[in-house]
Every structure is written in structure tokens, then in C-alpha cells.
Amino acid sequence: MQIQYAERIRTLPPYLFAAIDQMKREALSKGADVIDLSIGDPDIPTPAHIVDAMKKAVENPEHHRYPSYEGMFSYRKAVSDWYRQRFNIELDPEKEVLSLIGSKEGIGHIPLAFIDPGDIVLVPSPGYPVYPVGTKFAGGVSYFMPLREDNNFLPDLDSIPEDVAKKAKLMFINYPNNPTAATADEKFFKKVIEFAKQYNIIVCHDAAYSEIFYEEKPVSFMQIDGAKEVGVEFHSLSKTYNMTGWRIGFVVGNREVLAGLGKVKTNLDSGVFQAIQEASIVALQTDDNVLEQIRDIYRERRDMLCEGLKSAGFEVKKPMATFYLWVKVPQKISSIDFVAQLLKEVEVLCTPGVGFGEHGEGYIRFALTQSKERIKEAVERIRRLKL
Ligand SMILES: *Cc1c(COP(=O)(O)O)cnc(C)c1O
């Protein structure tokens, strides 16, 4: 028999991260001591009080059955309480909060609810690869909005052609941003809302990194007047509470948009394991001191890597949020070639910017997801490089 893959997966762009993984495995097999700064996955464990809540919840047979697809009411209530406390926003836990099996799941599925074949989705480049892939799986077409340094890595909405804006149904934005580490202010979000209203575009704001900040607390898109009319905000416990493996997130905002996504989800999945939801309620009530300790760890690593890279001759700005550094490639070679060179010569691995889209070329991304001892060692090695 001949197995033939569907068009939608045959035509996916090559998964660059698989190639990087391969490079890493080859280096490791040769005995290299690779310092991997390519991973967007916290190395710090989930706080103990959350793990303890999970242990207790998993013993309750009530949680062993199918959960409700929209999430337990108590979980959605905990999300709305968290939004009130953190952002001073009121959300109706019944209609304006939906649980997700990680925010990636919701982001990947939302185009299925709103995109017909040929519809345009506005997607940032560089950006989280799930935005264009989810778009493609729904038959949509991504229009890439470049994020340029001279515009603080915000998309320039005025440069989107009129005919594109008219055909666009959905827009993804993400601040604090992966991979550029940029943050957005209220003025930008206001502009997004105006634009969305003018062209009837649903805004999907991905706020996965809202709690990984160093100076100012990032604003929520939902805090801006009119946001609930035009869009939703995706969120995740993954980065905030070091829970990437638990697979739980949520989306809040416009109730009709949530109903559309909910319809897709009822037909595809059966919600999040209730014990995980129980533990996540406890997570959402975490004392801010615990989060501040996590931020302190990243802050120290950030300062160490930033200053180290600068002293090695790199051009890098200290990020105000996220656990990434977005760094200019210091030579006139592609980001992939530079990453390969760095791995070969000093056994430090980072991510080529082009892996996040065409407009990421010229940059590399370092993740602060290794101990300060390893980051210090990485800096010492990189300083030996002749740039
Ligand atoms: C990590 C990340 C997410 C969160 O993914 P989960 O599925 O919730 O673990 C979402 N968006 C971006 C940009 C991310 O980097």
C-alpha cells in the first residue's frame, strides 16, 4: 500500500527545530558538553504547593471521568478571579472563560472556527509557528506582518494593504513577545482595536509571557476599552508556574468568539483532566512572592547573559519581559549558519531567528532556561569566539 500524506502536511515549511535537534544530537554523540540555550521551556520545577494539590486531586475518583469541555466552573472562576486581581478586569466565568489543553491547543484550533478556505489571517513574523500552521490547517492564508526593530517589534498596521485588511478575518499578536522579547503598550493595543473594528477582524492576543517581566508589569489586551468587542486573550500556566508539561491554559474575552472555538473543541477534544484543573486553581492563587522569586532567577540570568554577550561583541538589548534574548547575528552569515558555527566552535546552542519566520533572519534567540552556572560557562566560551 502506498501511504500518501495530505496536502496540508506535505506543504508545511520544513521544521527547522528538528534540524537543530539533529545537530545537537550529533554533537552530543561525539561527547560534546552542549549548553542548550535554545529551549523555551522552564528548567525550574513546578512550585511544590501546586504539585501537592495535584497529588491530592488525583486520588479523587470524581476527577477520573470525562471533564466538561469548557472547563470546571471552579477553574473558570479562578481564572476570572486572577484576571480581576492582576488586571482589574471583570470576566463572566460562564461565558468569557474557556479552558484549553495548553494555549497552543486553542491557538492552533481557533482558525477552524472562523477561517474559510482563502481567508486571510494576519500573522506576526517572526512569531510563534503555531499561528501560520493553524491558519494553514483551516485552509486560510497567512499575511505576515513584519516585526521590525525600528518599530519596537510591533507590526505596522498602516502598512497592511487595504485589500488584505478587507479579506482578513483574524489577527494574531503576542506581547510580551516570543521571540523578540518586545512588550506592547496601551497605545499599540488601542490602535489594534481601531483597526479590528474598521475591518471586522477578530484579534487573538497571546499573553503567555505576561508574568515573566523584570521592570514594569505588562498590560493585558483585555484592559483596553473595546478589546472584548473585537477579541480574545490566550493564556497559559506553562510559563508563569513552570507547568509546560501539565497541558493547561485558557482563553478569555469575546463570548461569541469563545463559543466558536468551544464548538470546535467539543467536537475534537474532551477537555482537561480535572485533577490538573484542581491543581491549576491552586496555581492561580499563588502568592506573588513565589512568582517574584522565579522572576529574580531569570533576571539574574538575563543580566549575566546580556552583559556577557555585549562584552563578546554582540549587539543586544536587555529585555523587559520573557525569558528570551533576541540578538543580532554579529556576522554577515545566515542565522542558521551562525547557530551551527556557535555549536561547533563553543558547544553553545541557540535558535536561529529564521525558524520563527522570514523576518527573523539576521537574529538569534537565547533562552534563559539554564542555571546561572551554565549561562556563566556559556558566556566564557562565547567570549573566546573571534567575531
Ligand atoms: C510557550 C508559548 C505558549 C504556551 O504554550 P502552552 O501550550 O500553553 O504550553 C503560547 N504562545 C507562545 C508564544 C509561547 O511561547
XYZ file of C-alpha atoms and ligand atoms in Angstrom:
402
model
C 0.000 0.000 0.000
C 1.114 3.498 -0.668
C 0.706 5.971 2.152
C 0.108 9.451 0.894
C 0.132 12.466 3.143
C -2.461 15.193 2.823
C -1.572 18.401 1.040
C -1.798 20.336 4.314
C 1.062 18.441 5.888
C 3.046 17.853 2.719
C 3.337 21.569 2.176
C 4.306 22.505 5.724
C 7.527 24.502 5.872
C 10.458 22.306 6.959
C 10.505 22.090 10.728
C 13.739 23.869 11.411
C 13.802 22.887 15.042
C 14.021 19.232 14.045
C 17.205 20.036 12.109
C 18.636 21.817 15.137
C 17.755 18.858 17.324
C 19.637 16.656 14.892
C 22.710 18.943 15.092
C 22.530 18.800 18.861
C 22.244 15.005 18.947
C 25.244 14.664 16.646
C 27.308 16.941 18.881
C 26.249 15.040 21.993
C 27.055 11.689 20.400
C 30.586 12.968 19.812
C 30.831 13.701 23.509
C 30.316 17.467 23.345
C 29.229 19.288 26.519
C 26.447 21.280 24.839
C 24.920 24.202 26.735
C 21.447 24.316 25.264
C 20.030 27.836 25.309
C 17.517 27.075 22.572
C 14.656 25.755 24.667
C 11.555 27.807 25.520
C 10.760 25.508 28.416
C 11.487 26.493 32.043
C 14.156 24.395 33.754
C 12.751 25.357 37.174
C 10.295 22.807 38.608
C 6.600 23.479 39.264
C 6.251 25.035 42.752
C 5.691 22.381 45.455
C 2.282 23.653 46.617
C 0.915 23.037 43.099
C 2.414 19.546 42.901
C 0.922 18.767 46.336
C -2.523 19.928 45.188
C -2.197 17.620 42.184
C -1.293 14.636 44.373
C -4.420 15.157 46.414
C -6.680 15.774 43.432
C -5.533 12.728 41.522
C -6.804 10.465 44.326
C -10.356 11.716 43.976
C -12.323 9.331 41.716
C -14.662 12.158 40.717
C -11.787 13.527 38.672
C -11.212 10.265 36.800
C -14.169 10.727 34.486
C -14.538 12.878 31.376
C -14.243 16.550 32.243
C -16.578 19.146 30.756
C -15.160 20.576 27.547
C -15.354 24.216 28.691
C -13.578 23.557 31.983
C -14.850 23.125 35.558
C -16.739 26.161 36.772
C -14.342 26.443 39.725
C -11.362 26.618 37.321
C -13.018 29.260 35.131
C -13.927 31.178 38.293
C -10.283 31.005 39.439
C -9.236 32.424 36.056
C -11.714 35.301 36.343
C -10.563 35.985 39.923
C -6.950 36.011 38.715
C -7.805 38.498 35.963
C -9.568 40.755 38.474
C -6.644 40.666 40.856
C -3.893 41.022 38.262
C -5.526 43.303 35.673
C -8.613 44.713 37.373
C -10.891 43.259 34.694
C -14.282 41.601 35.173
C -14.881 38.399 33.203
C -18.009 36.259 33.322
C -16.632 32.813 34.202
C -19.597 31.159 32.450
C -19.263 32.792 29.038
C -15.993 34.672 28.914
C -13.516 32.000 30.033
C -12.733 28.686 28.341
C -10.190 26.077 29.446
C -7.591 24.866 26.951
C -5.254 21.868 26.788
C -2.380 24.344 26.819
C -2.751 27.600 24.938
C -1.090 26.026 21.889
C -4.177 23.858 21.508
C -6.530 26.850 21.440
C -4.283 28.907 19.190
C -3.964 26.021 16.751
C -7.697 25.367 16.684
C -9.190 28.851 16.608
C -8.792 29.343 12.840
C -11.051 26.287 12.316
C -13.891 28.265 13.856
C -13.523 31.437 11.791
C -11.474 30.799 8.669
C -12.873 29.541 5.401
C -10.576 28.475 2.557
C -8.784 31.504 1.157
C -9.481 33.817 4.091
C -6.548 35.860 5.310
C -5.061 35.711 8.801
C -2.659 38.454 9.890
C 0.348 36.783 11.484
C 3.473 38.340 13.021
C 6.880 37.434 11.567
C 8.985 36.474 13.415
C 6.402 34.681 15.530
C 5.211 31.535 17.243
C 4.965 28.966 14.422
C 1.522 27.748 15.528
C -0.174 30.908 14.159
C 0.598 30.239 10.470
C 0.270 26.458 10.827
C -3.174 26.666 12.474
C -4.151 29.083 9.711
C -2.981 26.690 7.011
C -4.749 23.699 8.557
C -8.000 25.681 8.334
C -7.368 26.478 4.666
C -6.504 30.089 5.403
C -3.678 32.183 4.059
C -1.202 33.934 6.354
C -0.301 37.524 5.621
C 2.920 38.109 7.524
C 3.258 41.360 9.421
C 6.974 42.066 9.852
C 8.128 42.910 13.370
C 10.988 45.334 12.911
C 13.385 46.662 15.465
C 12.887 50.260 14.277
C 9.200 49.889 15.187
C 9.983 48.235 18.552
C 8.972 44.866 17.087
C 5.336 45.959 16.790
C 3.537 45.336 13.481
C 2.961 48.470 11.422
C -0.784 48.215 10.830
C -0.786 51.217 8.470
C 1.399 49.326 6.023
C -1.095 46.467 5.618
C -2.640 46.870 2.158
C -6.349 47.774 2.121
C -7.367 44.687 0.102
C -5.514 42.420 2.566
C -7.138 44.082 5.573
C -10.565 43.682 3.961
C -10.049 39.962 3.406
C -8.555 39.346 6.848
C -10.756 37.615 9.418
C -8.309 37.025 12.236
C -5.144 38.605 13.603
C -2.585 37.100 15.970
C -0.461 39.300 18.186
C 1.757 38.289 21.105
C 3.179 40.554 23.840
C 5.431 40.157 25.735
C 6.701 38.679 22.501
C 8.322 35.397 21.620
C 10.933 35.521 20.082
C 11.807 39.247 20.157
C 11.082 39.790 23.900
C 9.369 43.081 22.987
C 6.486 44.435 25.046
C 3.457 46.409 23.839
C 1.878 49.477 25.389
C -1.747 50.581 25.600
C -1.318 52.900 22.650
C -0.479 49.984 20.369
C -3.375 47.886 21.652
C -5.755 50.841 21.079
C -4.589 51.020 17.511
C -5.172 47.290 17.075
C -8.739 47.661 18.363
C -9.473 50.553 15.988
C -8.047 48.583 13.076
C -10.002 45.461 14.046
C -13.257 47.418 14.237
C -12.647 49.129 10.915
C -12.040 45.863 9.048
C -14.054 43.439 11.181
C -11.073 41.361 12.260
C -11.053 39.092 15.329
C -7.973 39.795 17.446
C -6.241 36.884 19.180
C -3.727 38.161 21.695
C -1.297 35.583 23.039
C -0.233 36.633 26.544
C 1.779 33.525 27.500
C 4.598 35.652 28.977
C 2.600 38.307 30.837
C 4.018 37.195 34.203
C 7.653 36.859 33.127
C 8.621 40.517 33.489
C 11.504 42.401 35.087
C 10.575 46.035 35.454
C 7.048 47.082 34.546
C 4.102 44.693 34.681
C 2.844 44.087 31.147
C -0.709 45.209 30.376
C -3.424 42.843 29.236
C -5.072 43.433 25.862
C -8.336 42.947 27.754
C -7.659 46.067 29.840
C -8.139 48.319 26.821
C -11.601 49.732 26.072
C -13.264 47.804 23.275
C -10.962 44.761 23.464
C -13.756 42.414 24.477
C -15.765 43.569 21.476
C -13.077 42.543 18.997
C -11.117 39.749 20.517
C -9.780 37.255 22.961
C -6.629 36.714 25.000
C -4.870 33.361 25.208
C -3.078 32.485 28.375
C -1.202 29.636 29.844
C 0.020 28.312 33.146
C 3.045 26.902 31.332
C 5.483 29.786 31.638
C 4.054 31.524 34.726
C 4.135 28.464 37.017
C 6.670 26.257 35.213
C 3.899 23.903 34.136
C 4.672 23.292 30.454
C 4.251 19.533 30.834
C 0.848 19.768 32.515
C -1.002 20.959 29.410
C -3.420 23.542 30.679
C -4.237 27.045 29.550
C -7.230 29.271 28.985
C -8.700 31.868 26.691
C -10.820 34.817 27.787
C -12.771 37.626 26.176
C -15.433 37.899 23.498
C -18.171 35.354 24.243
C -19.154 34.738 20.618
C -15.544 34.066 19.690
C -15.213 31.677 22.647
C -18.446 29.953 21.624
C -16.995 29.411 18.132
C -13.774 27.931 19.460
C -15.787 25.935 22.002
C -17.785 24.384 19.184
C -14.597 23.171 17.504
C -13.270 21.830 20.795
C -16.434 19.919 21.769
C -16.054 18.044 18.509
C -12.329 17.371 18.819
C -11.308 17.022 22.449
C -12.794 16.290 25.827
C -11.235 18.969 27.979
C -8.510 18.987 30.600
C -8.031 16.264 33.266
C -9.925 17.605 36.272
C -7.107 16.875 38.715
C -4.937 19.216 36.648
C -7.673 21.837 36.772
C -7.835 21.455 40.580
C -4.074 21.940 40.865
C -4.292 24.894 38.481
C -6.838 26.612 40.722
C -4.213 26.443 43.464
C -1.581 27.658 40.969
C -3.655 30.708 40.025
C -3.861 31.632 43.728
C -0.076 31.500 44.147
C 1.375 34.213 46.349
C 3.163 36.811 44.242
C 6.322 36.310 46.328
C 6.726 32.879 44.746
C 6.483 34.370 41.256
C 8.865 37.158 42.231
C 11.448 34.540 43.232
C 11.125 32.935 39.802
C 11.490 36.329 38.122
C 14.583 37.028 40.246
C 16.189 33.857 38.921
C 15.539 34.875 35.307
C 16.584 38.473 35.993
C 19.974 37.378 37.263
C 20.471 35.086 34.262
C 19.321 37.823 31.898
C 21.816 40.318 33.276
C 24.620 37.777 33.163
C 23.957 36.686 29.574
C 23.235 40.206 28.291
C 26.387 41.687 29.716
C 28.393 38.640 28.679
C 27.180 38.803 25.087
C 27.834 42.535 24.943
C 31.365 42.055 26.178
C 31.812 39.408 23.475
C 30.872 41.986 20.847
C 27.201 41.151 20.311
C 24.501 43.757 19.869
C 21.768 43.010 22.387
C 19.111 44.954 24.279
C 18.111 43.946 27.769
C 14.578 42.534 27.540
C 11.878 43.936 29.832
C 9.960 40.654 29.792
C 10.039 36.971 28.678
C 12.952 34.614 29.227
C 14.497 35.276 25.814
C 17.258 37.441 24.411
C 16.846 38.442 20.759
C 20.315 39.089 19.474
C 21.652 40.351 16.143
C 23.804 37.872 14.244
C 27.227 39.510 14.575
C 28.497 38.389 11.176
C 27.297 38.573 7.623
C 26.111 34.966 7.591
C 22.671 33.406 7.903
C 21.242 32.798 11.360
C 21.318 29.037 10.726
C 24.986 29.075 9.756
C 25.802 31.166 12.800
C 23.960 28.785 15.121
C 25.824 25.843 13.567
C 29.135 27.680 13.995
C 28.407 28.518 17.631
C 27.558 24.892 18.332
C 30.638 23.585 16.567
C 33.151 26.023 17.999
C 31.956 26.550 21.569
C 29.214 23.951 22.076
C 26.543 26.523 22.864
C 23.169 26.092 21.202
C 20.708 28.886 20.440
C 17.842 29.229 17.947
C 18.190 30.809 14.505
C 15.748 33.693 14.072
C 14.616 32.444 10.680
C 12.979 29.491 12.467
C 10.306 31.974 13.545
C 9.699 33.252 10.029
C 11.432 35.077 7.234
C 11.639 38.347 9.146
C 13.510 36.674 11.964
C 16.561 36.281 9.718
C 19.548 38.244 10.983
C 18.824 37.347 14.608
C 19.324 34.501 17.030
C 17.353 33.730 20.188
C 18.837 32.703 23.514
C 16.541 31.238 26.193
C 17.344 31.809 29.863
C 16.312 28.262 30.739
C 19.629 27.012 32.121
C 21.223 27.565 35.525
C 23.355 30.657 36.074
C 26.417 28.418 36.342
C 25.762 27.066 32.848
C 24.995 30.527 31.495
C 28.230 31.825 33.015
C 30.097 28.967 31.357
C 28.345 29.727 28.039
C 29.438 33.372 28.292
C 33.043 32.378 28.965
C 33.034 30.117 25.937
C 31.374 32.682 23.660
C 33.907 35.318 24.697
C 36.600 33.059 23.268
C 34.933 33.270 19.847
C 36.580 35.584 17.384
C 33.709 37.616 15.973
C 5.134 28.813 25.279
C 4.193 29.585 24.438
C 2.824 29.363 24.516
C 2.261 28.436 25.556
O 2.067 27.182 25.149
P 1.249 26.157 26.042
O 0.569 25.347 25.001
O 0.274 26.899 26.882
O 2.241 25.400 26.839
C 1.978 30.131 23.749
N 2.458 31.096 22.952
C 3.763 31.357 22.885
C 4.228 32.484 22.046
C 4.679 30.595 23.605
O 5.979 30.839 23.502
